Amino acid sequence: MKIIGISPHRRNFLRKAVGAAPAVALLAGAGGGLAMAVSKDQPAYKPRFFDATEWATLCALVDRLIPADGEGPGALESGAHEFIDLQMNTPYAYGALWYMQGPFVPSIEQFGYQFHMAPRELYKSALAGVNAAVHKQSGKPFVQLNAAERDAVITQLQKGTLDIGAVPAKVFFNQLLQNTREGYFCDPVHGGNKDMLAWKMVGFPGARADYMDWVEQYGKKYPLPPVSIA
């Protein structure tokens, strides 16, 4: 799969993604409310919003958007899927953070969220639509496809050529990619970026109180590990 705008070198792509992400996305998550992460000594995460089929499909999708490799953790290892599930019960997912009344007209991405469904509705509709479309093509649900087949489906979503019902494929792809990136790089308090592995990979120091001792030390590697707001 070739995702438009992504460097062939994963680390470079992720560095650019974290560099372009607003500070609020990194430190406060997408939802504007604290969705607390599950600590290591608790049972395996159980989704609070998605049902079993939706959850399996979501996990399979985000796994292919940021797969694990020798340079860093994948989206699943980072907990990006858990972050997305937790965000679905925040004001963000209800569309409470912006104007959600009509008219709804096509517009450029720089204008922000323009779809008539709130994110939680979008995910419910789109995930079901992906499975229906894939089953029509192959006779199997998305989770039963191999890696190459999943990538081909995701490429269709990206290009907008897969009919997944009420949600335009490109709208879903862009929403999913945005939320996966947010979950990958967020502060761990919001459920993603487990053990701050993504921050460690790109050298982001996290939420330290100040960096005054390092402001003028140009070219020197920052030696301290990242810190969560927690």
Coordinates of N, CA and C in Angstrom, one line a residue:
M1 N 0.8 -1.2 0.0 CA 0.0 0.0 0.0 C 0.9 1.2 0.0
K2 N 0.5 2.2 -0.8 CA 1.2 3.5 -0.8 C 0.3 4.5 -0.4
I3 N 0.6 5.1 0.8 CA -0.3 6.2 1.3 C 0.3 7.5 0.8
I4 N -0.6 8.3 0.2 CA -0.1 9.5 -0.4 C 0.4 10.5 0.6
G5 N 1.6 11.0 0.3 CA 2.2 12.0 1.2 C 3.1 11.4 2.3
I6 N 3.2 10.1 2.3 CA 4.0 9.4 3.4 C 5.4 9.1 2.8
S7 N 6.4 9.4 3.5 CA 7.8 9.1 3.1 C 8.0 7.6 3.1
P8 N 8.8 7.1 2.2 CA 9.0 5.6 2.2 C 9.8 5.2 3.4
H9 N 10.4 6.1 4.1 CA 11.1 5.8 5.4 C 10.1 6.1 6.5
R10 N 9.7 5.1 7.3 CA 8.7 5.2 8.3 C 9.0 6.2 9.3
R11 N 10.3 6.2 9.8 CA 10.7 7.1 10.9 C 10.5 8.6 10.4
N12 N 11.0 8.8 9.2 CA 10.8 10.2 8.7 C 9.4 10.6 8.6
F13 N 8.5 9.7 8.1 CA 7.1 10.1 8.1 C 6.5 10.4 9.4
L14 N 6.9 9.6 10.4 CA 6.4 9.8 11.8 C 6.9 11.0 12.4
R15 N 8.2 11.3 12.1 CA 8.8 12.6 12.6 C 8.0 13.8 12.0
K16 N 7.7 13.7 10.7 CA 6.9 14.8 10.1 C 5.5 14.9 10.7
A17 N 4.9 13.7 10.9 CA 3.5 13.7 11.5 C 3.5 14.3 12.9
V18 N 4.5 14.0 13.7 CA 4.5 14.6 15.1 C 4.9 16.0 15.0
G19 N 5.7 16.4 14.1 CA 6.1 17.8 14.0 C 4.9 18.7 13.5
A20 N 4.0 18.1 12.7 CA 2.9 18.9 12.1 C 1.7 18.9 13.1
A21 N 1.7 17.9 14.0 CA 0.5 17.8 14.9 C 0.4 18.9 15.9
P22 N -0.8 19.5 16.1 CA -0.9 20.5 17.1 C -0.5 20.0 18.5
A23 N 0.0 20.9 19.3 CA 0.4 20.5 20.7 C -0.8 20.0 21.4
V24 N -2.0 20.5 21.2 CA -3.1 20.0 21.9 C -3.4 18.5 21.6
A25 N -3.1 18.1 20.4 CA -3.4 16.7 20.0 C -2.4 15.8 20.7
L26 N -1.1 16.3 20.9 CA -0.1 15.5 21.5 C -0.3 15.4 23.0
L27 N -0.7 16.6 23.6 CA -0.7 16.6 25.1 C -2.1 16.5 25.7
A28 N -3.2 16.7 24.8 CA -4.5 16.6 25.4 C -5.4 15.7 24.6
G29 N -4.9 15.0 23.6 CA -5.7 14.0 22.9 C -6.7 14.7 22.0
A30 N -7.4 14.0 21.2 CA -8.4 14.6 20.3 C -9.6 15.0 20.9
G31 N -10.0 14.4 22.1 CA -11.3 14.6 22.6 C -11.6 15.7 23.5
G32 N -10.6 16.4 24.0 CA -10.8 17.5 24.9 C -11.3 17.1 26.3
G33 N -11.3 15.8 26.5 CA -11.6 15.3 27.8 C -10.6 14.2 28.2
L34 N -10.4 14.0 29.5 CA -9.4 13.0 29.8 C -9.9 11.6 29.8
A35 N -9.5 10.8 28.8 CA -9.9 9.4 28.6 C -8.7 8.6 29.2
M36 N -8.8 8.1 30.4 CA -7.6 7.5 31.1 C -7.2 6.2 30.5
A37 N -5.9 6.0 30.5 CA -5.3 4.8 30.0 C -5.5 3.7 31.0
V38 N -5.4 2.4 30.5 CA -5.4 1.2 31.3 C -3.9 0.9 31.7
S39 N -3.7 0.8 33.0 CA -2.3 0.5 33.5 C -1.9 -0.9 33.2
K40 N -0.6 -1.1 33.3 CA -0.1 -2.4 32.9 C -0.6 -3.6 33.8
D41 N -0.9 -3.3 35.0 CA -1.3 -4.4 35.9 C -2.8 -4.7 35.8
Q42 N -3.5 -4.0 34.9 CA -4.9 -4.3 34.8 C -5.2 -5.3 33.6
P43 N -6.4 -5.9 33.6 CA -6.7 -6.9 32.5 C -6.5 -6.3 31.1
A44 N -6.5 -7.1 30.1 CA -6.4 -6.7 28.7 C -7.6 -5.7 28.4
Y45 N -7.3 -4.8 27.6 CA -8.3 -3.7 27.3 C -9.5 -4.3 26.6
K46 N -10.7 -3.9 27.1 CA -12.0 -4.2 26.5 C -12.6 -3.0 25.9
P47 N -13.0 -3.0 24.7 CA -13.6 -1.7 24.1 C -14.9 -1.3 24.8
R48 N -15.0 0.0 24.9 CA -16.2 0.5 25.6 C -17.2 1.1 24.6
F49 N -16.9 1.3 23.4 CA -17.8 1.8 22.4 C -18.1 0.8 21.3
F50 N -17.0 0.3 20.7 CA -17.2 -0.6 19.6 C -17.6 -2.0 20.0
D51 N -18.5 -2.7 19.1 CA -18.8 -4.0 19.4 C -17.7 -4.9 18.9
A52 N -17.8 -6.2 19.1 CA -16.7 -7.1 18.8 C -16.2 -7.1 17.3
T53 N -17.2 -7.1 16.4 CA -16.9 -7.0 15.0 C -16.2 -5.7 14.6
E54 N -16.8 -4.6 15.1 CA -16.2 -3.3 14.8 C -14.8 -3.2 15.3
W55 N -14.6 -3.7 16.5 CA -13.3 -3.6 17.2 C -12.3 -4.4 16.4
A56 N -12.6 -5.6 16.0 CA -11.7 -6.4 15.2 C -11.3 -5.7 13.9
T57 N -12.3 -5.1 13.3 CA -12.0 -4.4 12.0 C -11.2 -3.2 12.2
L58 N -11.5 -2.4 13.3 CA -10.7 -1.3 13.6 C -9.2 -1.6 13.9
C59 N -9.0 -2.7 14.7 CA -7.7 -3.1 15.0 C -6.9 -3.5 13.7
A60 N -7.6 -4.2 12.9 CA -6.9 -4.7 11.6 C -6.6 -3.5 10.7
L61 N -7.4 -2.5 10.7 CA -7.1 -1.3 9.9 C -5.9 -0.5 10.4
V62 N -6.0 -0.2 11.7 CA -4.9 0.7 12.2 C -3.5 -0.1 12.2
D63 N -3.6 -1.4 12.3 CA -2.4 -2.2 12.3 C -1.7 -2.0 11.0
R64 N -2.4 -1.9 9.9 CA -1.8 -1.7 8.5 C -1.5 -0.2 8.3
L65 N -2.1 0.7 9.0 CA -1.7 2.1 8.8 C -0.3 2.4 9.4
I66 N -0.1 1.9 10.5 CA 1.3 2.0 11.1 C 1.7 0.6 11.6
P67 N 2.3 -0.2 10.8 CA 2.7 -1.5 11.2 C 4.0 -1.5 12.0
A68 N 4.2 -2.4 12.9 CA 5.4 -2.5 13.6 C 6.6 -2.9 12.7
D69 N 7.7 -2.3 13.0 CA 8.9 -2.7 12.3 C 10.2 -2.5 13.2
G70 N 11.3 -2.6 12.6 CA 12.5 -2.5 13.4 C 12.8 -1.1 13.9
E71 N 12.1 -0.1 13.4 CA 12.4 1.3 13.9 C 11.5 1.7 15.0
G72 N 10.4 1.0 15.2 CA 9.5 1.5 16.3 C 8.2 0.6 16.3
P73 N 7.4 0.9 17.3 CA 6.2 0.1 17.6 C 5.1 0.4 16.5
G74 N 4.2 -0.5 16.3 CA 3.1 -0.3 15.4 C 1.9 0.3 16.2
A75 N 0.9 0.6 15.4 CA -0.3 1.3 16.0 C -0.9 0.4 17.2
L76 N -0.9 -0.9 17.0 CA -1.5 -1.7 18.0 C -0.6 -1.8 19.3
E77 N 0.7 -1.9 19.1 CA 1.6 -1.9 20.2 C 1.5 -0.6 21.0
S78 N 1.3 0.5 20.2 CA 1.3 1.8 20.8 C -0.1 2.0 21.5
G79 N -1.1 1.3 21.1 CA -2.4 1.5 21.8 C -3.3 2.5 21.0
A80 N -3.0 2.8 19.8 CA -3.8 3.8 19.0 C -5.2 3.3 18.9
H81 N -5.5 2.0 18.8 CA -6.9 1.5 18.8 C -7.6 1.8 20.1
E82 N -6.9 1.6 21.2 CA -7.6 1.9 22.5 C -7.9 3.4 22.6
F83 N -6.9 4.2 22.2 CA -7.2 5.7 22.2 C -8.4 6.0 21.4
I84 N -8.6 5.5 20.2 CA -9.8 5.8 19.4 C -11.0 5.4 20.1
D85 N -11.1 4.2 20.7 CA -12.2 3.7 21.4 C -12.6 4.6 22.6
L86 N -11.6 5.0 23.3 CA -11.8 5.9 24.5 C -12.3 7.3 24.0
Q87 N -11.8 7.8 22.9 CA -12.3 9.1 22.4 C -13.8 9.1 22.0
M88 N -14.3 7.9 21.7 CA -15.7 7.8 21.2 C -16.7 8.2 22.3
N89 N -16.3 8.3 23.5 CA -17.2 8.7 24.6 C -16.8 10.0 25.1
T90 N -16.2 10.9 24.3 CA -15.8 12.2 24.7 C -16.7 13.2 23.9
P91 N -16.7 14.5 24.3 CA -17.4 15.5 23.5 C -17.0 15.5 22.0
Y92 N -15.7 15.3 21.8 CA -15.2 15.3 20.4 C -16.0 14.3 19.5
A93 N -16.2 13.1 20.0 CA -16.9 12.1 19.1 C -18.3 12.4 18.9
Y94 N -18.9 13.1 19.9 CA -20.3 13.5 19.7 C -20.5 14.8 18.8
G95 N -19.4 15.3 18.4 CA -19.5 16.5 17.5 C -19.8 17.8 18.3
A96 N -19.5 17.7 19.7 CA -19.9 18.8 20.5 C -18.9 19.9 20.5
L97 N -17.8 19.8 19.9 CA -16.7 20.8 19.9 C -16.8 21.7 18.7
W98 N -17.8 21.5 17.8 CA -17.9 22.4 16.6 C -19.3 22.4 16.2
Y99 N -19.6 23.3 15.3 CA -21.0 23.5 14.7 C -21.3 22.3 13.9
M100 N -22.5 21.7 14.2 CA -22.9 20.5 13.4 C -24.2 20.6 12.7
Q101 N -24.6 21.8 12.4 CA -25.9 22.0 11.7 C -25.6 22.3 10.2
G102 N -26.6 22.0 9.4 CA -26.4 22.3 8.0 C -26.4 23.7 7.6
P103 N -26.2 24.1 6.4 CA -26.0 23.1 5.2 C -24.6 22.5 5.2
F104 N -24.5 21.3 4.7 CA -23.2 20.6 4.6 C -22.8 20.6 3.1
V105 N -21.7 21.2 2.8 CA -21.3 21.3 1.4 C -19.8 20.8 1.3
P106 N -19.4 20.3 0.2 CA -18.0 19.9 0.0 C -17.1 21.0 0.2
S107 N -16.0 20.8 0.9 CA -15.0 21.8 1.2 C -13.6 21.2 1.3
I108 N -12.6 22.1 1.3 CA -11.2 21.6 1.5 C -11.0 21.2 2.9
E109 N -10.0 20.3 3.1 CA -9.7 19.7 4.4 C -9.3 20.8 5.4
Q110 N -8.7 21.9 4.9 CA -8.2 22.9 5.8 C -9.3 23.6 6.6
F111 N -10.6 23.4 6.1 CA -11.7 24.0 6.8 C -12.1 23.1 8.0
G112 N -11.5 22.0 8.2 CA -11.8 21.1 9.4 C -12.9 20.2 9.1
Y113 N -13.5 19.7 10.2 CA -14.5 18.6 10.1 C -15.8 19.2 9.4
Q114 N -16.2 18.6 8.3 CA -17.3 19.1 7.5 C -18.4 18.0 7.3
F115 N -18.3 16.8 7.8 CA -19.2 15.8 7.5 C -20.4 15.9 8.5
H116 N -21.6 15.4 8.0 CA -22.8 15.6 8.8 C -23.0 14.6 9.9
M117 N -22.2 13.5 9.9 CA -22.2 12.6 11.0 C -21.1 13.0 12.0
A118 N -21.4 12.9 13.3 CA -20.4 13.0 14.3 C -19.4 11.8 14.2
P119 N -18.2 12.0 14.7 CA -17.2 10.9 14.5 C -17.7 9.5 15.0
R120 N -18.4 9.4 16.1 CA -18.9 8.1 16.6 C -19.9 7.5 15.6
E121 N -20.7 8.3 15.0 CA -21.6 7.8 14.0 C -20.9 7.4 12.7
L122 N -19.9 8.2 12.4 CA -19.1 7.9 11.2 C -18.4 6.6 11.3
Y123 N -17.8 6.3 12.4 CA -17.1 5.0 12.6 C -18.0 3.8 12.6
K124 N -19.2 3.9 13.2 CA -20.2 2.8 13.2 C -20.6 2.5 11.8
S125 N -20.9 3.5 11.0 CA -21.4 3.3 9.6 C -20.2 2.8 8.7
A126 N -19.1 3.5 8.9 CA -17.9 3.1 8.0 C -17.4 1.7 8.2
L127 N -17.2 1.3 9.5 CA -16.7 0.0 9.7 C -17.6 -1.1 9.2
A128 N -18.9 -0.9 9.4 CA -19.9 -1.9 8.8 C -19.8 -1.8 7.3
G129 N -19.6 -0.6 6.7 CA -19.5 -0.5 5.3 C -18.3 -1.2 4.7
V130 N -17.2 -1.1 5.4 CA -16.0 -1.7 5.0 C -16.1 -3.2 4.9
N131 N -16.7 -3.8 5.9 CA -16.9 -5.2 6.0 C -17.9 -5.7 4.9
A132 N -18.9 -4.9 4.7 CA -19.9 -5.3 3.6 C -19.3 -5.2 2.2
A133 N -18.5 -4.2 2.0 CA -17.8 -4.0 0.7 C -16.8 -5.1 0.5
V134 N -16.0 -5.4 1.5 CA -15.0 -6.5 1.4 C -15.6 -7.8 1.2
H135 N -16.7 -8.1 1.9 CA -17.4 -9.4 1.7 C -18.0 -9.5 0.3
K136 N -18.4 -8.4 -0.2 CA -19.0 -8.4 -1.6 C -17.8 -8.7 -2.6
Q137 N -16.7 -8.2 -2.3 CA -15.5 -8.5 -3.2 C -14.9 -9.9 -3.1
S138 N -14.8 -10.3 -1.8 CA -14.0 -11.5 -1.6 C -14.7 -12.6 -0.9
G139 N -15.9 -12.3 -0.4 CA -16.6 -13.3 0.4 C -16.2 -13.5 1.8
K140 N -15.2 -12.6 2.3 CA -14.7 -12.7 3.6 C -14.8 -11.3 4.3
P141 N -14.8 -11.3 5.6 CA -14.7 -10.0 6.3 C -13.3 -9.5 6.2
F142 N -13.1 -8.2 6.5 CA -11.8 -7.6 6.4 C -10.7 -8.3 7.3
V143 N -11.1 -8.7 8.4 CA -10.1 -9.3 9.3 C -9.5 -10.6 8.8
Q144 N -10.2 -11.3 7.9 CA -9.7 -12.5 7.3 C -8.8 -12.4 6.1
L145 N -8.6 -11.1 5.7 CA -7.8 -10.9 4.6 C -6.3 -10.9 5.0
N146 N -5.4 -11.3 4.1 CA -4.0 -11.2 4.5 C -3.5 -9.8 4.4
A147 N -2.2 -9.5 4.7 CA -1.7 -8.2 4.8 C -1.8 -7.4 3.4
A148 N -1.4 -8.1 2.4 CA -1.5 -7.5 1.0 C -2.9 -7.1 0.6
E149 N -3.8 -8.0 1.0 CA -5.3 -7.8 0.6 C -5.8 -6.6 1.4
R150 N -5.4 -6.5 2.7 CA -5.8 -5.4 3.6 C -5.3 -4.1 3.0
D151 N -4.0 -4.1 2.6 CA -3.4 -2.9 2.1 C -4.2 -2.5 0.8
A152 N -4.6 -3.4 0.0 CA -5.3 -3.1 -1.2 C -6.7 -2.4 -0.9
V153 N -7.3 -2.9 0.1 CA -8.6 -2.3 0.5 C -8.4 -0.9 1.1
I154 N -7.3 -0.7 1.9 CA -7.0 0.6 2.4 C -6.7 1.6 1.3
T155 N -6.0 1.1 0.3 CA -5.7 2.0 -0.8 C -6.9 2.4 -1.5
Q156 N -7.9 1.5 -1.6 CA -9.2 1.9 -2.2 C -9.9 2.9 -1.4
L157 N -9.8 2.8 -0.1 CA -10.4 3.8 0.8 C -9.7 5.1 0.6
Q158 N -8.4 5.1 0.6 CA -7.7 6.4 0.4 C -8.0 7.1 -0.9
K159 N -8.2 6.3 -2.0 CA -8.5 6.9 -3.3 C -10.0 7.2 -3.4
G160 N -10.8 6.7 -2.5 CA -12.2 7.0 -2.6 C -13.0 6.1 -3.6
T161 N -12.4 4.9 -3.9 CA -13.0 4.0 -4.9 C -13.7 2.9 -4.4
L162 N -13.8 2.8 -3.0 CA -14.5 1.7 -2.4 C -15.9 2.2 -1.9
D163 N -17.0 1.6 -2.3 CA -18.3 2.0 -1.8 C -18.6 1.4 -0.5
I164 N -18.5 2.2 0.6 CA -18.8 1.7 1.9 C -20.1 2.3 2.5
G165 N -21.0 2.7 1.6 CA -22.3 3.2 2.1 C -22.4 4.7 2.3
A166 N -22.9 5.1 3.5 CA -23.3 6.5 3.7 C -22.0 7.4 3.9
V167 N -20.9 6.8 4.3 CA -19.7 7.6 4.5 C -18.8 7.5 3.3
P168 N -18.4 8.6 2.7 CA -17.5 8.6 1.6 C -16.2 7.9 2.1
A169 N -15.6 7.1 1.2 CA -14.4 6.3 1.6 C -13.3 7.2 2.0
K170 N -13.0 8.3 1.3 CA -11.9 9.1 1.6 C -12.1 9.9 2.9
V171 N -13.4 10.2 3.2 CA -13.7 10.8 4.5 C -13.3 9.9 5.6
F172 N -13.7 8.6 5.5 CA -13.4 7.7 6.6 C -11.9 7.5 6.7
F173 N -11.2 7.3 5.5 CA -9.8 7.1 5.5 C -9.1 8.2 6.2
N174 N -9.4 9.5 5.9 CA -8.7 10.6 6.5 C -9.0 10.7 8.0
Q175 N -10.2 10.4 8.4 CA -10.6 10.4 9.8 C -9.8 9.3 10.6
L176 N -9.8 8.1 10.0 CA -9.1 7.0 10.7 C -7.6 7.3 10.8
L177 N -7.0 7.8 9.7 CA -5.5 8.1 9.7 C -5.2 9.2 10.7
Q178 N -6.0 10.2 10.8 CA -5.8 11.3 11.8 C -5.9 10.8 13.2
N179 N -6.9 10.0 13.5 CA -7.1 9.5 14.8 C -6.0 8.5 15.2
T180 N -5.6 7.7 14.2 CA -4.5 6.7 14.5 C -3.2 7.4 14.8
R181 N -2.9 8.5 14.1 CA -1.7 9.3 14.4 C -1.8 9.9 15.8
E182 N -3.0 10.4 16.1 CA -3.2 11.1 17.4 C -3.0 10.0 18.5
G183 N -3.5 8.8 18.3 CA -3.4 7.8 19.3 C -2.0 7.3 19.4
Y184 N -1.2 7.3 18.3 CA 0.2 6.9 18.3 C 1.1 7.9 19.1
F185 N 0.8 9.2 19.0 CA 1.7 10.2 19.5 C 1.1 10.9 20.8
C186 N -0.1 10.6 21.2 CA -0.7 11.3 22.3 C 0.0 11.0 23.6
D187 N -0.3 11.8 24.6 CA 0.2 11.5 26.0 C -0.4 10.2 26.4
P188 N 0.3 9.3 27.0 CA -0.2 8.0 27.4 C -1.4 8.1 28.3
V189 N -1.6 9.2 29.0 CA -2.8 9.3 29.9 C -4.1 9.2 29.1
H190 N -4.1 9.3 27.8 CA -5.3 9.2 26.9 C -5.4 7.8 26.3
G191 N -4.6 6.9 26.6 CA -4.8 5.5 26.2 C -3.9 5.0 25.1
G192 N -3.2 5.9 24.4 CA -2.3 5.5 23.4 C -0.8 5.8 23.8
N193 N 0.1 5.6 22.8 CA 1.5 5.8 23.0 C 2.0 5.1 24.3
K194 N 1.7 3.8 24.3 CA 2.1 3.0 25.5 C 3.6 3.1 25.8
D195 N 3.9 3.3 27.1 CA 5.3 3.5 27.6 C 6.0 4.6 26.8
M196 N 5.3 5.5 26.2 CA 5.9 6.6 25.4 C 6.8 6.1 24.4
L197 N 6.6 4.9 23.8 CA 7.5 4.4 22.8 C 7.6 5.2 21.6
A198 N 6.5 5.8 21.1 CA 6.5 6.7 19.9 C 7.3 7.9 20.2
W199 N 7.2 8.5 21.4 CA 8.0 9.7 21.8 C 9.5 9.3 21.8
K200 N 9.8 8.2 22.4 CA 11.2 7.8 22.4 C 11.7 7.6 21.0
M201 N 10.9 7.0 20.1 CA 11.4 6.8 18.8 C 11.8 8.1 18.0
V202 N 11.0 9.1 18.2 CA 11.2 10.4 17.5 C 12.0 11.4 18.3
G203 N 12.3 11.1 19.6 CA 13.1 12.0 20.4 C 12.3 13.1 21.0
F204 N 11.0 12.9 21.2 CA 10.1 14.0 21.8 C 10.2 13.9 23.3
P205 N 10.5 15.0 24.0 CA 10.8 14.9 25.4 C 9.5 14.9 26.3
G206 N 8.4 15.1 25.7 CA 7.1 15.0 26.5 C 6.8 16.3 27.3
A207 N 6.2 16.1 28.4 CA 5.6 17.3 29.1 C 6.5 17.7 30.3
R208 N 7.8 17.9 30.1 CA 8.7 18.4 31.1 C 8.4 19.8 31.4
A209 N 8.6 20.2 32.6 CA 8.2 21.6 33.1 C 8.9 22.7 32.3
D210 N 10.2 22.5 32.0 CA 10.9 23.5 31.2 C 12.2 22.9 30.6
Y211 N 12.7 23.6 29.6 CA 13.9 23.2 28.9 C 15.0 24.3 28.9
M212 N 14.9 25.2 29.8 CA 15.8 26.3 29.8 C 17.3 26.0 29.7
D213 N 17.6 24.9 30.4 CA 19.0 24.5 30.4 C 19.5 24.0 29.0
W214 N 18.6 23.8 28.1 CA 18.9 23.2 26.8 C 18.6 24.1 25.6
V215 N 18.0 25.3 25.9 CA 17.6 26.2 24.8 C 18.7 26.6 23.9
E216 N 19.9 26.8 24.4 CA 21.0 27.3 23.6 C 22.1 26.2 23.3
Q217 N 21.8 25.0 23.7 CA 22.7 23.9 23.4 C 22.5 23.3 22.1
Y218 N 22.7 24.0 21.0 CA 22.4 23.6 19.7 C 23.2 22.4 19.2
G219 N 22.5 21.5 18.6 CA 23.2 20.3 18.0 C 23.4 19.2 19.0
K220 N 23.1 19.4 20.3 CA 23.3 18.4 21.3 C 22.1 17.6 21.5
K221 N 22.3 16.3 21.7 CA 21.1 15.4 21.9 C 20.6 15.6 23.3
Y222 N 19.3 15.7 23.4 CA 18.6 15.9 24.7 C 18.7 14.5 25.4
P223 N 19.3 14.5 26.6 CA 19.6 13.1 27.2 C 18.5 12.6 28.1
L224 N 17.5 13.4 28.5 CA 16.5 12.9 29.4 C 15.3 12.2 28.7
P225 N 14.8 11.2 29.4 CA 13.6 10.4 28.8 C 12.4 11.3 28.8
P226 N 11.4 10.9 28.0 CA 10.1 11.7 27.9 C 9.3 11.5 29.2
V227 N 8.5 12.5 29.5 CA 7.7 12.5 30.7 C 6.2 12.7 30.3
S228 N 5.3 12.0 30.9 CA 3.9 12.1 30.6 C 3.3 13.2 31.5
I229 N 2.2 13.8 31.1 CA 1.5 14.8 32.0 C 1.0 14.1 33.3
A230 N 0.9 12.8 33.3 CA 0.4 12.1 34.4 C 1.4 12.1 35.6

